[in-house]
Coordinates of C-alpha atoms in Angstrom, one line a residue:
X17 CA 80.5 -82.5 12.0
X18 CA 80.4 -83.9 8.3
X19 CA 76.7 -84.3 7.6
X20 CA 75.1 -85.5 3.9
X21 CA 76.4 -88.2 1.5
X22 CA 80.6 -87.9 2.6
X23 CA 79.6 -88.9 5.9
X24 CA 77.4 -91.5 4.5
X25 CA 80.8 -93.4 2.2
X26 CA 78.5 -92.6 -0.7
X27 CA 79.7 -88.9 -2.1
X28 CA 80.6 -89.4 -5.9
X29 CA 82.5 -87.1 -8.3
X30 CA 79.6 -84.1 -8.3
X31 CA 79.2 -83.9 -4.1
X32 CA 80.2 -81.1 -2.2
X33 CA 81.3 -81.3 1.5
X34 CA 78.5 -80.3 3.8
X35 CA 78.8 -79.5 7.5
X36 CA 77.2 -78.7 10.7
X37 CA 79.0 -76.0 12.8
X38 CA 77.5 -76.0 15.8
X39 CA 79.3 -72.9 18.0
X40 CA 79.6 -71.6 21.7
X41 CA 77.6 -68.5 21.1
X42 CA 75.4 -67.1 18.4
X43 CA 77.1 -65.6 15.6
X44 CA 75.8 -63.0 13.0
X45 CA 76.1 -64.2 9.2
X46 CA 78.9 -62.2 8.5
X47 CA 80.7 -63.7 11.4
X48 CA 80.2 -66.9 9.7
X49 CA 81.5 -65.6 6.7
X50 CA 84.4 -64.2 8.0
X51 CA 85.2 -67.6 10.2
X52 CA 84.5 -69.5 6.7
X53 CA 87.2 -67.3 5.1
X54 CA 90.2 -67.5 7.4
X55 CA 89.7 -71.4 7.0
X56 CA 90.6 -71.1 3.6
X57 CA 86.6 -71.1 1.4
X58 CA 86.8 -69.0 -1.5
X59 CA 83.6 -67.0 -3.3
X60 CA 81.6 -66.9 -0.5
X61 CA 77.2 -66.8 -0.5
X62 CA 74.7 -67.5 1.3
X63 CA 71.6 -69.5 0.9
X64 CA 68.2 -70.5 2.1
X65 CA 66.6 -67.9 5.0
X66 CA 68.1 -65.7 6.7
X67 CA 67.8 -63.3 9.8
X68 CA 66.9 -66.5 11.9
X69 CA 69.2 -68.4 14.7
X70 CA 70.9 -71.0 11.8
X71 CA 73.5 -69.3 9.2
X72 CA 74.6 -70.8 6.0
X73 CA 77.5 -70.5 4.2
X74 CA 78.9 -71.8 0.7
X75 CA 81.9 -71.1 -0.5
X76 CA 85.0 -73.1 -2.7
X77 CA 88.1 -75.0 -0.6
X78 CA 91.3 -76.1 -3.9
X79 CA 88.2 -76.1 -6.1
X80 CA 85.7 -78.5 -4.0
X81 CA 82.1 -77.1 -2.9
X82 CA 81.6 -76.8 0.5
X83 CA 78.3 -76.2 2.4
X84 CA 78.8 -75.1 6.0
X85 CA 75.5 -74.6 8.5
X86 CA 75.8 -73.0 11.7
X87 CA 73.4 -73.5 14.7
X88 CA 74.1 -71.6 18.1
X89 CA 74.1 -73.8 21.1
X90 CA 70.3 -72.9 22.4
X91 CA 68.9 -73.3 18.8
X92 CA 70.3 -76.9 18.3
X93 CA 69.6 -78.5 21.3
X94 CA 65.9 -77.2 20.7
X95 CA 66.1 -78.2 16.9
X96 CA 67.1 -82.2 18.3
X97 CA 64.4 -81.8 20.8
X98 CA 61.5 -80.9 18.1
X99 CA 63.1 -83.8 16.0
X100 CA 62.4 -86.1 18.5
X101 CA 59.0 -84.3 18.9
X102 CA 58.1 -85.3 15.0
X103 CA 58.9 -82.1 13.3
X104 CA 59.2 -83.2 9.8
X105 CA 62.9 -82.8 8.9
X106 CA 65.8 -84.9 6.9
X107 CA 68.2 -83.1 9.7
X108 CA 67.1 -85.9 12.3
X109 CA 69.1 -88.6 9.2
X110 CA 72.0 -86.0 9.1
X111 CA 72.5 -85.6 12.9
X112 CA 72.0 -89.5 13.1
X113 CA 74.8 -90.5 10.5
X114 CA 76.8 -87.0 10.9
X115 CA 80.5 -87.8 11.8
X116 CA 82.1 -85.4 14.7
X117 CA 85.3 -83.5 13.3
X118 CA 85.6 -81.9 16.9
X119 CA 82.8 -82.2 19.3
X120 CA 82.6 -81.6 23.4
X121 CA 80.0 -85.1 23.1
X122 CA 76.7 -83.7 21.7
X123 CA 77.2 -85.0 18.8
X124 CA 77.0 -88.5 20.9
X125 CA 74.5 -87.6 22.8
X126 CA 71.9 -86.6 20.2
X127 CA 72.6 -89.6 17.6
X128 CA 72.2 -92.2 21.7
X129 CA 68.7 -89.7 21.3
X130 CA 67.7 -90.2 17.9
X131 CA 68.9 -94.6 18.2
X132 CA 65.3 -94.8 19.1
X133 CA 62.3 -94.0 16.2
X134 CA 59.1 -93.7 18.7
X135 CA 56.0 -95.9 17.5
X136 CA 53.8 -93.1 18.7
X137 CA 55.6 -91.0 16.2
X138 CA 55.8 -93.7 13.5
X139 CA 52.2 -94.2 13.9
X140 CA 51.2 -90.5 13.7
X141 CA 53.3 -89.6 10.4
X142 CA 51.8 -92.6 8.9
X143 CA 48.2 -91.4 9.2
X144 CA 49.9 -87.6 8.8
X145 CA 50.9 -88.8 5.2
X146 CA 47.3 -91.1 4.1
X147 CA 45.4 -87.3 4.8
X148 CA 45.6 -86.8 1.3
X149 CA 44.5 -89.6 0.1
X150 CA 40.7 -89.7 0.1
X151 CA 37.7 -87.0 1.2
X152 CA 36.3 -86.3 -2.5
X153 CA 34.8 -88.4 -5.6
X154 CA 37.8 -90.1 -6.7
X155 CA 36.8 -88.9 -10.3
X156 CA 38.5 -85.9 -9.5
X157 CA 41.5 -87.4 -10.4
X158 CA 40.4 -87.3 -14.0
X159 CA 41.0 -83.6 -13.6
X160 CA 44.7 -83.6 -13.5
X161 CA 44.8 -85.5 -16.8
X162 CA 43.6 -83.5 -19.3
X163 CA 45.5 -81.8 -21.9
X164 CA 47.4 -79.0 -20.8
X165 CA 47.6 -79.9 -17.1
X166 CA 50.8 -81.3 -17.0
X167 CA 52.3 -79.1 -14.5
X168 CA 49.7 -80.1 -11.8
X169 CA 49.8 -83.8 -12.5
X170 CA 53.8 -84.0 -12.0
X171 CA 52.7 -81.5 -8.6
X172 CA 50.2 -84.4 -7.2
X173 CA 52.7 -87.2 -8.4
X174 CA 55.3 -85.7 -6.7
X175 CA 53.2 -85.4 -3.1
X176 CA 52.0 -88.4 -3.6
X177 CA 55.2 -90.2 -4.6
X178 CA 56.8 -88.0 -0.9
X179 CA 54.2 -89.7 1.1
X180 CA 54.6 -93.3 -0.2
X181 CA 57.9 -92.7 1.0
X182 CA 57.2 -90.9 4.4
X183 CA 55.4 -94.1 5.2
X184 CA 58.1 -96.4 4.6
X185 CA 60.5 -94.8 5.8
X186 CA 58.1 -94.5 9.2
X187 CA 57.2 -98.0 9.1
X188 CA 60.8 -99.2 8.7
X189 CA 61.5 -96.9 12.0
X190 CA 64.1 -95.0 9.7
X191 CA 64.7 -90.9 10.0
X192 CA 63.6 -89.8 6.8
X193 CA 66.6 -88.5 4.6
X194 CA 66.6 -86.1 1.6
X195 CA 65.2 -87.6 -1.6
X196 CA 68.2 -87.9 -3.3
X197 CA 69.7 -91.3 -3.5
X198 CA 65.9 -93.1 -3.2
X199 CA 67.1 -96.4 -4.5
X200 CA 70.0 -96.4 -2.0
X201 CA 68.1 -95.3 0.4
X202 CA 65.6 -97.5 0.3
X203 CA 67.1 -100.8 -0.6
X204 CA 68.1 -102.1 2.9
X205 CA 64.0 -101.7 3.9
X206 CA 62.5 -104.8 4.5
X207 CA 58.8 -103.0 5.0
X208 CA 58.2 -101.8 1.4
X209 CA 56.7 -102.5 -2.2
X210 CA 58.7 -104.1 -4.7
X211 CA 60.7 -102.1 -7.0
X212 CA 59.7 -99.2 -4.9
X213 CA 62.0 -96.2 -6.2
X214 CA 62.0 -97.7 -9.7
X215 CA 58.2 -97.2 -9.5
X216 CA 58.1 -93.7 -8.7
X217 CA 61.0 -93.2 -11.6
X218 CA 58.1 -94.9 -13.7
X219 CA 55.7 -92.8 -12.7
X220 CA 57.6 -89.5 -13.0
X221 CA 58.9 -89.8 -17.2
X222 CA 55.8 -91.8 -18.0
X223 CA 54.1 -89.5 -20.8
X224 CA 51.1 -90.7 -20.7
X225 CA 48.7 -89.0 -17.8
X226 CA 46.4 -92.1 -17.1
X227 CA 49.2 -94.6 -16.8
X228 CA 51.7 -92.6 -14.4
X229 CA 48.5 -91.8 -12.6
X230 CA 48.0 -95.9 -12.6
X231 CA 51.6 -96.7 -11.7
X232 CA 51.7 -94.5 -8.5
X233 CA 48.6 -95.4 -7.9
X234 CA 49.3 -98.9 -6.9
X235 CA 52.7 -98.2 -5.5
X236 CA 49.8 -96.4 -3.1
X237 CA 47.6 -99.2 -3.0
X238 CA 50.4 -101.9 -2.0
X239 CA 52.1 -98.9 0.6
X240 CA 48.9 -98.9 2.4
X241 CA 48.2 -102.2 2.8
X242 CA 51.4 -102.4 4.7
X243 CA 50.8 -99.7 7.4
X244 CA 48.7 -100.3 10.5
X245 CA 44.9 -100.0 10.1
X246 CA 44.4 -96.0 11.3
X247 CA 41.3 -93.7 10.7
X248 CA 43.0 -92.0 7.4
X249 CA 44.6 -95.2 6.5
X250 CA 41.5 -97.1 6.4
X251 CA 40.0 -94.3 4.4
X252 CA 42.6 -94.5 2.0
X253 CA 42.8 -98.2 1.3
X254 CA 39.1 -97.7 0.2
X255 CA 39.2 -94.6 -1.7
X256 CA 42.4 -95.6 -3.5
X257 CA 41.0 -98.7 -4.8
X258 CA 38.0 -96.3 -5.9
X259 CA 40.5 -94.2 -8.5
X260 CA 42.3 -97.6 -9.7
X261 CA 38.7 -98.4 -11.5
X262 CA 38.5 -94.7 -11.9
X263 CA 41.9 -94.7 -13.9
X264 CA 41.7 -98.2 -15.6
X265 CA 41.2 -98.7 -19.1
X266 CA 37.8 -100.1 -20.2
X267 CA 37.6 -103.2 -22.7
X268 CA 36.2 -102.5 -25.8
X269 CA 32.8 -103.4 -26.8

């Protein structure tokens, strides 16, 4: 099945082709490799972990990059079932926009699975994704912006910017996708901030410490006042609002 952006309409000049093989039998990498070859994919690797059920292969086809995953029968019916379980994964978005190329009907089956987005499930990675956000003196936060620390402020921006959109995408009953595309991604929402990607674009290039800090930090704010009242949610409405005076500039005297 074609899985990522071509299957989406969206791939542009600088996508590859990526695919989801899923085979009668397991096969050994250089099985894979072998297969990949005789249909043509030039300069063959390998990527990501190996050893484990799921092969990868990349390779060249007349000059386009192609990105081929294998899963043995056993090892994707149990990867569907753990999606539908709430194991964090963007394969849940591939297998529920893939496109079958060739397919016996489980394609059909898993994406009639996966129509459904569980509130149970919504519910849990909404409060799963507010855990970080509270528990200690919101002062600490001041620690992140001193000189020098700029690799550990762009680290918390970066997991806090993830879960703003782990709980849109869950309150929008969507499969959370890769983080590519964000805007695209997230224009159809109706449950979200305004100018939500353009906001965590803000926040990412903006030099200054305090202000990016400020910027995500009511991207947070607004993001939590949409999601259902929960134990860490509740916490984090509070606790939030703590490092917004924490983080705001004082008027001169």
């Amino acid at each position: 099945m074609l899985t990522g952006s071509v299957s989406r309409g969206v791939a542009d000049e600088v996508s590859d082709i990526e695919m989801l093989v899923v085979t009668a039998e397991p096969f050994e990498l250089a099985t894979c490799f072998a297969h990949a070859g005789r249909a043509g994919l030039e300069r063959l690797d390998t990527w990501g972990p190996q050893g484990g059920p799921a092969s990868r292969v990349f390779g060249y086809c007349e000059g386009v990059p192609i990105e081929l995953v294998w899963w043995p029968p056993e090892f994707a019916e149990a990867s569907v079932a753990a999606l539908l379980a709430g194991q964090e994964s963007s394969s849940a978005d591939a297998l529920a926009n893939g496109v079958a190329l060739r397919t016996s009907g489980l394609l059909e089956r898993w994406q009639e699975d996966l129509r459904e987005y569980p509130a149970e499930l919504a519910a849990a990675r909404i409060e799963d994704a507010a855990l970080t956000w509270g528990g200690y003196a919101p002062e600490g936060m001041l620690t992140i912006t001193r000189p020098g620390e700029r690799l550990v402020l762009v680290e918390r921006m970066l997991d806090d910017a993830t879960r703003v959109l782990q709980i849109v995408y869950a309150l929008n009953r969507v499969w959370p996708p890769t983080t590519k595309r964000v805007a695209l991604r997230v224009e159809a929402l109706s449950l979200k901030p305004e100018r939500l990607a353009e906001r965590i674009a803000q926040a990412l290039t903006e030099p200054d410490p305090f202000r990016a800090l400020l910027v995500l930090n009511e991207l947070q704010l607004e993001t939590v006042a949409l999601a259902p009242s929960g134990s860490n949610v509740d916490r984090a409405r509070r606790w939030l609002a703590e490092v917004s005076e924490v983080l705001s500039p004082r008027p001169s005297l």
